[in-house]
Short mmCIF file of C-alpha atoms and ligand atoms in Angstrom, two decimals:
data_model
loop_
_atom_site.label_atom_id
_atom_site.label_comp_id
_atom_site.label_asym_id
_atom_site.label_seq_id
_atom_site.Cartn_x
_atom_site.Cartn_y
_atom_site.Cartn_z
CA UNK A 93 0.00 0.00 0.00
CA UNK A 94 2.93 2.36 0.65
CA UNK A 95 3.77 2.26 -3.05
CA UNK A 96 0.23 3.36 -3.96
CA UNK A 97 0.35 6.22 -1.45
CA UNK A 98 3.70 7.30 -2.85
CA UNK A 99 2.42 7.13 -6.44
CA UNK A 100 -0.67 9.16 -5.51
CA UNK A 101 1.53 11.94 -4.11
CA UNK A 102 3.20 12.41 -7.49
CA UNK A 103 2.02 12.61 -11.09
CA UNK A 104 0.22 9.49 -12.22
CA UNK A 105 1.29 9.98 -15.83
CA UNK A 106 3.18 6.95 -17.19
CA UNK A 107 6.94 6.98 -17.63
CA UNK A 108 7.78 8.31 -14.13
CA UNK A 109 9.80 7.00 -11.21
CA UNK A 110 7.89 3.71 -10.80
CA UNK A 111 8.05 2.93 -14.52
CA UNK A 112 11.82 3.49 -14.27
CA UNK A 113 11.98 1.16 -11.24
CA UNK A 114 10.03 -1.55 -13.11
CA UNK A 115 12.40 -1.18 -16.05
CA UNK A 116 15.41 -1.51 -13.74
CA UNK A 117 13.94 -4.65 -12.09
CA UNK A 118 13.10 -6.15 -15.49
CA UNK A 119 16.66 -5.46 -16.67
CA UNK A 120 17.98 -7.33 -13.64
CA UNK A 121 15.63 -10.23 -14.36
CA UNK A 122 16.34 -10.31 -18.10
CA UNK A 123 19.86 -8.91 -18.63
CA UNK A 124 21.14 -7.72 -22.02
CA UNK A 125 17.67 -6.68 -23.23
CA UNK A 126 15.68 -3.45 -22.99
CA UNK A 127 12.19 -3.55 -21.41
CA UNK A 128 9.21 -1.33 -22.25
CA UNK A 129 6.32 -1.44 -19.82
CA UNK A 130 2.90 -1.82 -21.45
CA UNK A 131 -0.66 -2.04 -20.24
CA UNK A 132 -0.88 -5.77 -21.08
CA UNK A 133 0.87 -8.61 -22.88
CA UNK A 134 -1.66 -8.05 -25.66
CA UNK A 135 -0.27 -4.52 -25.97
CA UNK A 136 3.31 -5.79 -25.87
CA UNK A 137 2.57 -8.15 -28.77
CA UNK A 138 0.93 -5.32 -30.74
CA UNK A 139 4.04 -3.24 -30.08
CA UNK A 140 6.15 -6.18 -31.33
CA UNK A 141 4.14 -6.25 -34.57
CA UNK A 142 4.79 -2.51 -35.06
CA UNK A 143 8.47 -2.97 -34.23
CA UNK A 144 8.80 -5.57 -36.97
CA UNK A 145 6.91 -3.31 -39.41
CA UNK A 146 4.62 -6.16 -40.38
CA UNK A 147 2.51 -5.54 -43.45
CA UNK A 148 -0.56 -7.16 -45.06
CA UNK A 149 0.33 -10.57 -46.46
CA UNK A 150 3.30 -11.12 -44.11
CA UNK A 151 3.08 -14.37 -42.17
CA UNK A 152 3.81 -15.18 -38.53
CA UNK A 153 4.09 -18.85 -37.59
CA UNK A 154 2.69 -19.70 -34.15
CA UNK A 155 1.02 -22.54 -32.24
CA UNK A 156 -2.73 -22.91 -32.51
CA UNK A 157 -2.64 -23.72 -28.78
CA UNK A 158 -2.52 -20.15 -27.45
CA UNK A 159 -4.57 -17.16 -26.38
CA UNK A 160 -6.19 -15.01 -29.13
CA UNK A 161 -3.87 -12.05 -28.41
CA UNK A 162 -0.89 -13.98 -29.82
CA UNK A 163 -2.55 -13.95 -33.26
CA UNK A 164 -4.66 -10.81 -32.97
CA UNK A 165 -1.62 -8.56 -32.57
CA UNK A 166 -0.37 -9.57 -36.01
CA UNK A 167 -3.77 -9.86 -37.72
CA UNK A 168 -4.32 -6.21 -36.73
CA UNK A 169 -1.43 -5.31 -39.05
CA UNK A 170 -2.93 -7.40 -41.85
CA UNK A 171 -0.42 -10.20 -41.34
CA UNK A 172 -1.57 -13.83 -41.45
CA UNK A 173 -1.03 -16.01 -38.37
CA UNK A 174 0.01 -19.47 -39.61
CA UNK A 175 -1.05 -22.01 -37.00
CA UNK A 176 1.00 -25.14 -36.34
CA UNK A 177 0.95 -28.05 -33.93
CA UNK A 178 2.53 -28.41 -30.50
CA UNK A 179 4.70 -31.03 -28.90
CA UNK A 180 2.24 -33.49 -27.29
CA UNK A 181 4.24 -33.62 -24.04
CA UNK A 182 4.76 -29.92 -23.27
CA UNK A 183 2.10 -28.32 -25.49
CA UNK A 184 4.82 -25.88 -26.62
CA UNK A 185 5.28 -25.22 -30.34
CA UNK A 186 6.73 -28.17 -32.28
CA UNK A 187 9.96 -26.77 -33.84
CA UNK A 188 9.74 -29.16 -36.81
CA UNK A 189 6.15 -28.08 -37.52
CA UNK A 190 7.23 -24.42 -37.26
CA UNK A 191 10.15 -24.98 -39.66
CA UNK A 192 7.84 -26.77 -42.10
CA UNK A 193 5.44 -23.81 -42.11
CA UNK A 194 8.02 -21.18 -43.11
CA UNK A 195 7.47 -19.66 -46.57
CA UNK A 196 8.95 -16.70 -48.46
CA UNK A 197 6.32 -14.53 -46.74
CA UNK A 198 7.23 -15.59 -43.18
CA UNK A 199 8.54 -12.66 -41.11
CA UNK A 200 8.52 -14.24 -37.66
CA UNK A 201 7.93 -17.29 -35.53
CA UNK A 202 6.07 -16.71 -32.26
CA UNK A 203 6.62 -19.33 -29.58
CA UNK A 204 4.43 -19.54 -26.47
CA UNK A 205 6.05 -20.83 -23.28
CA UNK A 206 2.94 -22.69 -22.17
CA UNK A 207 2.49 -23.01 -18.40
CA UNK A 208 5.84 -21.26 -17.91
CA UNK A 209 7.70 -24.27 -19.33
CA UNK A 210 10.13 -23.02 -21.94
CA UNK A 211 9.91 -23.99 -25.60
CA UNK A 212 12.75 -25.84 -27.28
CA UNK A 213 14.88 -22.72 -27.83
CA UNK A 214 17.90 -24.83 -28.89
CA UNK A 215 15.91 -25.71 -32.01
CA UNK A 216 13.95 -22.48 -32.53
CA UNK A 217 16.76 -19.93 -32.21
CA UNK A 218 19.01 -21.37 -34.98
CA UNK A 219 15.99 -22.22 -37.14
CA UNK A 220 14.89 -18.55 -37.16
CA UNK A 221 18.44 -17.18 -37.42
CA UNK A 222 19.28 -19.41 -40.41
CA UNK A 223 16.13 -18.30 -42.25
CA UNK A 224 16.55 -14.59 -41.38
CA UNK A 225 13.22 -14.36 -39.57
CA UNK A 226 12.45 -12.90 -36.16
CA UNK A 227 11.75 -15.02 -33.09
CA UNK A 228 9.11 -13.59 -30.75
CA UNK A 229 8.60 -15.14 -27.32
CA UNK A 230 5.05 -14.94 -26.02
CA UNK A 231 6.20 -15.20 -22.42
CA UNK A 232 2.81 -14.17 -21.01
CA UNK A 233 3.02 -17.06 -18.52
CA UNK A 234 6.77 -17.26 -18.19
CA UNK A 235 8.08 -14.45 -15.99
CA UNK A 236 10.74 -15.97 -13.73
CA UNK A 237 11.18 -19.13 -15.83
CA UNK A 238 14.38 -20.19 -17.58
CA UNK A 239 15.72 -22.14 -20.52
CA UNK A 240 18.83 -23.64 -18.92
CA UNK A 241 20.37 -20.52 -17.31
CA UNK A 242 18.73 -17.96 -19.62
CA UNK A 243 15.55 -16.15 -18.58
CA UNK A 244 12.62 -16.71 -20.92
CA UNK A 245 11.47 -13.55 -22.66
CA UNK A 246 15.03 -12.45 -23.44
CA UNK A 247 16.22 -15.26 -25.72
CA UNK A 248 14.44 -14.40 -28.98
CA UNK A 249 14.49 -11.00 -30.69
CA UNK A 250 11.41 -9.79 -28.80
CA UNK A 251 9.66 -11.13 -25.71
CA UNK A 252 6.27 -10.24 -24.23
CA UNK A 253 5.34 -10.68 -20.55
CA UNK A 254 1.91 -10.46 -18.97
CA UNK A 255 1.33 -8.97 -15.54
CA UNK A 256 -2.41 -9.66 -15.65
CA UNK A 257 -4.18 -10.55 -12.41
CA UNK A 258 -4.04 -14.26 -13.28
CA UNK A 259 -0.23 -14.28 -13.60
CA UNK A 260 2.48 -14.97 -11.01
CA UNK A 261 3.48 -11.30 -10.89
CA UNK A 262 0.63 -8.89 -11.43
CA UNK A 263 -0.61 -5.32 -11.28
CA UNK A 264 -4.14 -6.22 -12.39
CA UNK A 265 -3.56 -5.41 -16.06
CA UNK A 266 0.03 -4.98 -17.24
CA UNK A 267 2.76 -6.27 -19.48
CA UNK A 268 6.17 -5.56 -20.95
CA UNK A 269 7.93 -5.90 -24.27
CA UNK A 270 11.54 -7.06 -23.99
CA UNK A 271 13.75 -6.03 -26.89
CA UNK A 272 16.87 -8.14 -27.33
CA UNK A 273 17.81 -6.98 -30.86
CA UNK A 274 19.31 -3.48 -30.85
CA UNK A 275 18.25 -2.53 -34.38
CA UNK A 276 14.59 -2.84 -33.33
CA UNK A 277 14.98 -0.25 -30.54
CA UNK A 278 14.37 2.93 -32.61
CA UNK A 279 11.07 1.62 -33.99
CA UNK A 280 9.97 0.35 -30.55
CA UNK A 281 10.76 3.72 -28.90
CA UNK A 282 8.65 5.59 -31.43
CA UNK A 283 5.73 3.15 -31.44
CA UNK A 284 5.75 3.04 -27.60
CA UNK A 285 5.43 6.84 -27.46
CA UNK A 286 2.35 7.09 -29.70
CA UNK A 287 4.38 7.27 -32.92
CA UNK A 288 6.49 10.24 -31.80
CA UNK A 289 10.14 10.83 -30.94
CA UNK A 290 9.18 12.06 -27.46
CA UNK A 291 11.83 9.87 -25.79
CA UNK A 292 14.59 11.53 -27.84
CA UNK A 293 13.07 14.90 -26.91
CA UNK A 294 13.11 13.99 -23.20
CA UNK A 295 16.79 13.05 -23.57
CA UNK A 296 17.48 16.50 -25.05
CA UNK A 297 18.38 15.02 -28.44
CA UNK A 298 15.81 17.04 -30.42
CA UNK A 299 14.20 20.46 -29.85
CA UNK A 300 10.60 19.32 -30.22
CA UNK A 301 8.88 16.05 -30.72
CA UNK A 302 6.93 15.09 -33.80
CA UNK A 303 4.70 12.35 -35.14
CA UNK A 304 7.07 10.12 -37.09
CA UNK A 305 5.39 6.75 -37.55
CA UNK A 306 2.63 4.41 -36.40
CA UNK A 307 2.33 4.01 -32.65
CA UNK A 308 -0.17 3.83 -29.84
CA UNK A 309 -0.71 4.49 -26.16
CA UNK A 310 1.21 1.64 -24.58
CA UNK A 311 2.40 3.13 -21.28
CA UNK A 312 0.61 2.17 -18.06
CA UNK A 313 -0.03 4.86 -15.46
CA UNK A 314 2.32 5.28 -12.51
CA UNK A 315 -0.34 3.75 -10.28
CA UNK A 316 -0.06 0.43 -12.14
CA UNK A 317 3.73 0.75 -12.31
CA UNK A 318 3.91 1.33 -8.54
CA UNK A 319 1.90 -1.84 -7.89
CA UNK A 320 4.02 -3.78 -10.36
CA UNK A 321 7.31 -2.55 -8.89
CA UNK A 322 6.25 -3.89 -5.49
CA UNK A 323 5.33 -7.25 -7.06
CA UNK A 324 8.52 -7.49 -9.11
CA UNK A 325 10.57 -6.95 -5.95
CA UNK A 326 8.85 -10.04 -4.45
CA UNK A 327 8.89 -12.13 -7.62
CA UNK A 328 11.64 -14.50 -6.42
CA UNK A 329 9.71 -15.45 -3.28
CA UNK A 330 6.44 -15.90 -5.17
CA UNK A 331 8.10 -18.08 -7.80
CA UNK A 332 9.73 -20.28 -5.13
CA UNK A 333 6.40 -20.77 -3.31
CA UNK A 334 4.58 -21.62 -6.55
CA UNK A 335 7.30 -24.07 -7.57
CA UNK A 336 6.96 -25.74 -4.16
CA UNK A 337 3.20 -26.11 -4.63
CA UNK A 338 3.74 -27.37 -8.22
CA UNK A 339 6.19 -30.00 -6.92
CA UNK A 340 3.68 -31.19 -4.28
CA UNK A 341 1.06 -31.85 -6.99
CA UNK A 342 3.69 -33.60 -9.06
CA UNK A 343 4.65 -35.91 -6.17
CA UNK A 344 1.00 -36.70 -5.37
CA UNK A 345 0.38 -37.58 -9.00
CA UNK A 346 3.47 -39.78 -9.25
CA UNK A 347 2.60 -41.57 -6.01
CA UNK A 348 -0.91 -42.25 -7.32
CA UNK A 349 0.55 -43.65 -10.57
CA UNK A 350 -2.93 -43.53 -12.06
CA UNK A 351 -3.38 -44.54 -15.71
CA UNK A 352 -6.41 -42.20 -15.88
CA UNK A 353 -4.44 -38.95 -16.19
CA UNK A 354 -0.94 -37.63 -16.72
CA UNK A 355 0.94 -34.37 -16.09
CA UNK A 356 2.48 -32.23 -18.83
CA UNK A 357 6.15 -32.89 -19.58
CA UNK A 358 8.95 -30.66 -18.31
CA UNK A 359 12.08 -31.14 -20.46
CA UNK A 360 15.48 -31.16 -18.75
CA UNK A 361 16.35 -27.75 -20.24
CA UNK A 362 13.29 -26.05 -18.72
CA UNK A 363 13.21 -24.44 -15.27
CA UNK A 364 9.54 -23.51 -14.96
CA UNK A 365 8.02 -20.84 -12.71
CA UNK A 366 5.16 -22.88 -11.22
CA UNK A 367 2.59 -20.89 -13.18
CA UNK A 368 0.22 -23.74 -14.08
CA UNK A 369 -0.13 -27.33 -12.95
CA UNK A 370 -2.18 -29.06 -15.63
CA UNK A 371 -3.11 -32.69 -16.16
CA UNK A 372 -4.38 -34.48 -19.23
CA UNK A 373 -7.36 -36.70 -18.57
CA UNK A 374 -7.40 -39.96 -20.50
CA UNK A 375 -10.86 -39.20 -21.86
CA UNK A 376 -12.28 -35.81 -22.87
CA UNK A 377 -15.80 -36.63 -21.64
CA UNK A 378 -14.50 -36.95 -18.08
CA UNK A 379 -13.52 -33.27 -17.84
CA UNK A 380 -16.98 -31.80 -17.25
CA UNK A 381 -17.97 -34.18 -14.43
CA UNK A 382 -14.53 -33.78 -12.84
CA UNK A 383 -14.86 -29.97 -12.86
CA UNK A 384 -18.36 -30.34 -11.34
CA UNK A 385 -17.18 -32.74 -8.62
CA UNK A 386 -14.35 -30.38 -7.67
CA UNK A 387 -16.69 -27.34 -7.79
CA UNK A 388 -19.11 -29.13 -5.42
CA UNK A 389 -16.24 -29.23 -2.91
CA UNK A 390 -15.46 -25.54 -3.50
CA UNK A 391 -12.44 -26.24 -5.73
CA UNK A 392 -12.00 -24.33 -8.98
CA UNK A 393 -10.37 -26.40 -11.73
CA UNK A 394 -10.36 -25.08 -15.28
CA UNK A 395 -9.95 -26.08 -18.89
CA UNK A 396 -7.78 -23.79 -21.04
CA UNK A 397 -7.58 -22.48 -24.63
CA UNK A 398 -9.86 -23.27 -27.51
CA UNK A 399 -7.30 -23.95 -30.29
CA UNK A 400 -7.24 -20.86 -32.50
CA UNK A 401 -7.86 -22.82 -35.69
CA UNK A 402 -11.17 -24.02 -34.20
CA UNK A 403 -12.34 -20.52 -33.20
CA UNK A 404 -14.54 -18.34 -35.44
CA UNK A 405 -11.93 -15.57 -35.83
CA UNK A 406 -9.11 -18.09 -36.24
CA UNK A 407 -10.91 -19.73 -39.14
CA UNK A 408 -11.31 -16.30 -40.77
CA UNK A 409 -7.98 -14.62 -40.03
CA UNK A 410 -5.45 -17.47 -39.83
CA UNK A 411 -4.39 -20.44 -41.86
CA UNK A 412 -3.03 -23.75 -40.67
CA UNK A 413 0.11 -25.57 -41.78
CA UNK A 414 0.34 -29.33 -41.32
CA UNK A 415 -1.78 -31.53 -39.09
CA UNK A 416 -2.77 -30.21 -35.67
CA UNK A 417 -3.32 -33.64 -34.14
CA UNK A 418 -1.49 -33.03 -30.84
CA UNK A 419 -3.36 -29.75 -30.26
CA UNK A 420 -6.74 -31.30 -31.05
CA UNK A 421 -6.06 -34.31 -28.83
CA UNK A 422 -4.87 -32.27 -25.84
CA UNK A 423 -7.35 -29.35 -25.83
CA UNK A 424 -10.51 -31.20 -24.68
CA UNK A 425 -8.63 -33.26 -22.06
CA UNK A 426 -6.62 -30.54 -20.34
CA UNK A 427 -7.45 -29.57 -16.78
CA UNK A 428 -5.71 -26.90 -14.70
CA UNK A 429 -5.65 -27.47 -10.96
CA UNK A 430 -5.82 -24.55 -8.53
CA UNK A 431 -2.37 -23.25 -7.69
CA UNK A 432 -1.12 -20.10 -5.99
CA UNK A 433 1.71 -19.15 -3.67
CA UNK A 434 -0.34 -19.83 -0.53
CA UNK A 435 -2.13 -23.10 -1.31
CA UNK A 436 -1.43 -25.59 1.48
CA UNK A 437 -0.31 -29.23 1.24
CA UNK A 438 -3.63 -30.31 2.83
CA UNK A 439 -5.63 -28.38 0.23
CA UNK A 440 -3.61 -29.96 -2.56
CA UNK A 441 -4.12 -33.48 -1.12
CA UNK A 442 -7.85 -32.77 -0.99
CA UNK A 443 -7.90 -31.58 -4.65
CA UNK A 444 -5.96 -34.63 -5.82
CA UNK A 445 -8.14 -36.97 -3.73
CA UNK A 446 -11.40 -35.68 -5.27
CA UNK A 447 -9.86 -35.70 -8.74
CA UNK A 448 -8.64 -39.30 -8.49
CA UNK A 449 -11.83 -40.60 -6.83
CA UNK A 450 -14.00 -38.99 -9.50
CA UNK A 451 -11.84 -40.39 -12.29
CA UNK A 452 -12.00 -43.88 -10.77
CA UNK A 453 -15.80 -43.69 -10.63
CA UNK A 454 -16.00 -42.40 -14.20
CA UNK A 455 -13.65 -45.09 -15.53
CA UNK A 456 -15.86 -47.81 -13.95
CA UNK A 457 -19.13 -46.37 -15.30
C1 PLP B 1789 -0.09 -17.03 -24.25
C2 PLP B 1789 -0.77 -15.73 -23.92
N1 PLP B 1789 -0.46 -14.62 -24.61
C3 PLP B 1789 -1.03 -13.43 -24.33
C4 PLP B 1789 -1.97 -13.31 -23.34
C5 PLP B 1789 -2.59 -11.97 -23.07
O1 PLP B 1789 -2.10 -11.40 -21.87
P1 PLP B 1789 -2.74 -10.05 -21.29
O2 PLP B 1789 -3.99 -10.40 -20.57
O3 PLP B 1789 -1.69 -9.49 -20.37
O4 PLP B 1789 -2.98 -9.15 -22.44
C6 PLP B 1789 -2.32 -14.44 -22.58
C7 PLP B 1789 -3.31 -14.32 -21.49
O5 PLP B 1789 -3.39 -15.09 -20.60
C8 PLP B 1789 -1.72 -15.68 -22.88
O6 PLP B 1789 -2.05 -16.81 -22.21
#
């Protein structure tokens, strides 16, 4: 609350002392890249599309298993999201499917670090570099997660974080674009400041600022930045607590050794941030009764994305490349269990108990 009081005493206009503090904390978390605070991850992705100067007919390859914002940001520029399949274990983009979808019109590959478990960057980074296309990390769920010793969000050319209320670190609605390729910085600076060179003006590099290119209003107010700064300072503790809770679910599931469900895979190169603990039920028709049984006990378990290629806008604005069998198989079976920094071991045992009992009953019916 002190941070809110302090923000209220000053100007609430974005770009002030708390924005600077968030930028400093993000630079510590993701070294060698420049962060720009935004009002959401959606905004950060739209800023990425402007940074890459995407035009109608350009293509961006991405998984169908993602949130609409991943595709919307590029469709807004007239670019075509090309939807590919995911790895069936992690539900992260399948690098071979992504490589197979690249055409002469491809400008970028967007990878989504689903559940805060990093994509196969060892495959994606050289694949994009060799073809001269940009790699964008949709790291909406991945703040505080790593690929080996490198923080997610800062490995590709551009990375987008979400600080939405559902994320590990949050200010209600917030995000950041992380720019790891220096030559993109001038375009990002202008687009971030509503299409003007106001940042150069503030640095005393030009006498007045002018409208130079496309841009929008991406900066959050200092009130949001103050809240976020406080959360970013505590991010290490929150991540550790969430990882502990994630590990407890994982142990319970392994001990149960039930053939009726399985967890998502975590490859050896991925150090996740405990954002989501999801299981795949053996049969899709079990999900609804399982959610109801848990809800009857006051437990909120949730499904997740509708694959974009099966959504009305996805069918209109995107195209697919290759089969999407892993996406289509996983989507109706996926169940997210409740997880936050303060969930107790007893609560988790109770969730797992109801889940397993219900599945046993359903499998016998
Ligand atoms: C993969 C992915 N990208 C982007 C977003 C959008 O994030 P925001 O709500 O911060 O705009 C989400 C939202 O959860 C998401 O899951």
